Coordinates of C-alpha atoms in Angstrom, one line a residue:
X1 CA -14.1 -20.5 -0.6
X2 CA -14.7 -17.8 2.0
X3 CA -16.5 -14.7 0.8
X4 CA -15.5 -11.3 2.1
X5 CA -17.9 -8.8 3.7
X6 CA -18.3 -5.3 2.3
X7 CA -19.1 -3.2 5.3
X8 CA -19.6 0.6 5.2
X9 CA -16.3 1.1 7.0
X10 CA -14.4 -1.2 4.5
X11 CA -16.0 0.6 1.6
X12 CA -15.1 4.1 3.0
X13 CA -11.5 3.1 3.7
X14 CA -11.1 1.6 0.2
X15 CA -12.6 4.7 -1.4
X16 CA -10.2 6.9 0.7
X17 CA -7.2 4.9 -0.5
X18 CA -8.4 4.8 -4.1
X19 CA -8.9 8.5 -4.3
X20 CA -5.6 9.4 -2.5
X21 CA -2.7 10.4 -4.7
X22 CA -0.3 9.3 -1.9
X23 CA 0.0 6.3 0.4
X24 CA -1.6 6.7 3.8
X25 CA -0.6 5.4 7.2
X26 CA -3.0 3.9 9.7
X27 CA -3.1 7.1 11.8
X28 CA -3.7 9.2 8.7
X29 CA -6.6 6.9 7.7
X30 CA -8.0 7.1 11.3
X31 CA -7.9 10.9 11.2
X32 CA -9.5 11.1 7.8
X33 CA -12.3 8.7 8.7
X34 CA -13.0 10.6 12.0
X35 CA -15.5 8.4 14.0
X36 CA -16.2 5.8 11.3
X37 CA -14.7 2.9 13.3
X38 CA -12.0 2.2 16.0
X39 CA -8.3 1.8 15.3
X40 CA -8.4 -2.1 15.7
X41 CA -11.2 -2.3 13.0
X42 CA -9.1 -0.1 10.7
X43 CA -6.2 -2.5 11.1
X44 CA -8.5 -5.5 10.4
X45 CA -9.9 -3.8 7.3
X46 CA -6.4 -2.9 6.0
X47 CA -5.2 -6.5 6.5
X48 CA -8.3 -7.8 4.7
X49 CA -7.8 -5.4 1.8
X50 CA -4.1 -6.4 1.5
X51 CA -5.1 -10.1 1.5
X52 CA -7.7 -9.4 -1.2
X53 CA -4.9 -7.8 -3.3
X54 CA -6.8 -4.5 -3.5
X55 CA -4.2 -2.4 -1.6
X56 CA -0.5 -2.9 -0.8
X57 CA 1.8 -2.1 2.1
X58 CA 4.8 0.2 1.8
X59 CA 7.4 0.3 4.5
X60 CA 9.0 3.8 4.7
X61 CA 12.6 4.4 5.7
X62 CA 11.5 5.6 9.1
X63 CA 9.6 2.3 9.8
X64 CA 6.1 3.7 9.2
X65 CA 3.8 1.4 7.2
X66 CA 1.7 3.1 4.6
X67 CA -1.1 1.7 2.3
X68 CA -1.8 2.5 -1.3
X69 CA -4.4 1.3 -3.8
X70 CA -3.3 -1.2 -6.3
X71 CA -3.4 -0.1 -9.9
X72 CA -3.3 -3.5 -11.6
X73 CA -6.2 -5.1 -13.4
X74 CA -7.8 -8.0 -11.6
X75 CA -7.9 -10.3 -14.6
X76 CA -5.4 -12.5 -12.6
X77 CA -4.4 -12.3 -9.0
X78 CA -0.8 -11.4 -8.3
X79 CA 1.0 -10.9 -5.0
X80 CA 3.9 -8.7 -5.9
X81 CA 4.0 -5.0 -6.4
X82 CA 7.1 -4.6 -8.5
X83 CA 7.3 -0.8 -8.8
X84 CA 9.2 1.9 -7.1
X85 CA 7.9 4.0 -4.2
X86 CA 9.1 7.6 -3.7
X87 CA 9.4 8.9 -0.1
X88 CA 9.6 12.7 0.2
X89 CA 12.0 13.8 3.0
X90 CA 10.2 17.1 3.4
X91 CA 6.4 16.5 3.3
X92 CA 6.7 12.7 4.2
X93 CA 4.4 11.7 1.3
X94 CA 4.9 8.3 -0.3
X95 CA 3.9 7.9 -3.9
X96 CA 3.8 4.8 -6.1
X97 CA 5.8 5.3 -9.3
X98 CA 4.0 2.6 -11.3
X99 CA 5.9 3.4 -14.5
X100 CA 9.3 2.7 -12.9
X101 CA 10.1 -1.0 -12.7
X102 CA 13.0 -1.9 -10.4
X103 CA 15.7 -4.0 -11.9
X104 CA 18.2 -6.1 -10.0
X105 CA 20.5 -9.1 -10.3
X106 CA 20.3 -11.8 -7.7
X107 CA 22.7 -14.8 -7.2
X108 CA 21.5 -18.2 -8.3
X109 CA 19.3 -20.3 -6.0
X110 CA 17.6 -17.3 -4.4
X111 CA 13.9 -17.0 -4.9
X112 CA 12.4 -13.5 -4.8
X113 CA 8.8 -13.4 -3.6
X114 CA 8.4 -9.6 -3.2
X115 CA 10.2 -6.5 -4.1
X116 CA 10.1 -3.3 -2.2
X117 CA 12.1 -0.4 -3.6
X118 CA 11.9 3.0 -2.0
X119 CA 13.6 6.1 -3.3
X120 CA 14.0 9.0 -1.0
X121 CA 14.4 12.7 -1.9
X122 CA 12.1 15.7 -2.7
X123 CA 8.8 15.3 -4.5
X124 CA 7.8 17.8 -7.2
X125 CA 5.8 19.8 -4.7
X126 CA 8.8 20.2 -2.4
X127 CA 11.7 20.6 -4.7

């Protein structure tokens, strides 16, 4: 089994995502970490954290990918993030709504592996 390295850059990016109340894009992370590491290293760290199930990706309606810290316990690994994301049209923030579980009906013989629900509107700060 392969072990993962905990570099200073990886730790700083994970801390940034853990402390953020909203999901962050690659470019936002790059701006907030200043000269910590180059953009390719940031992509690699984000991919590693997604694979380790510590953060998850959120595709916004405009095609931007944002990253958010997972809030589940690590007693068992899971690979789905079945909660709703809220995208604010005004400030462009994306927030995980962990208490809102999406519900849907799917025809027989379909196998759902991941759910990505994004609601768009105005967040409490902008409404």
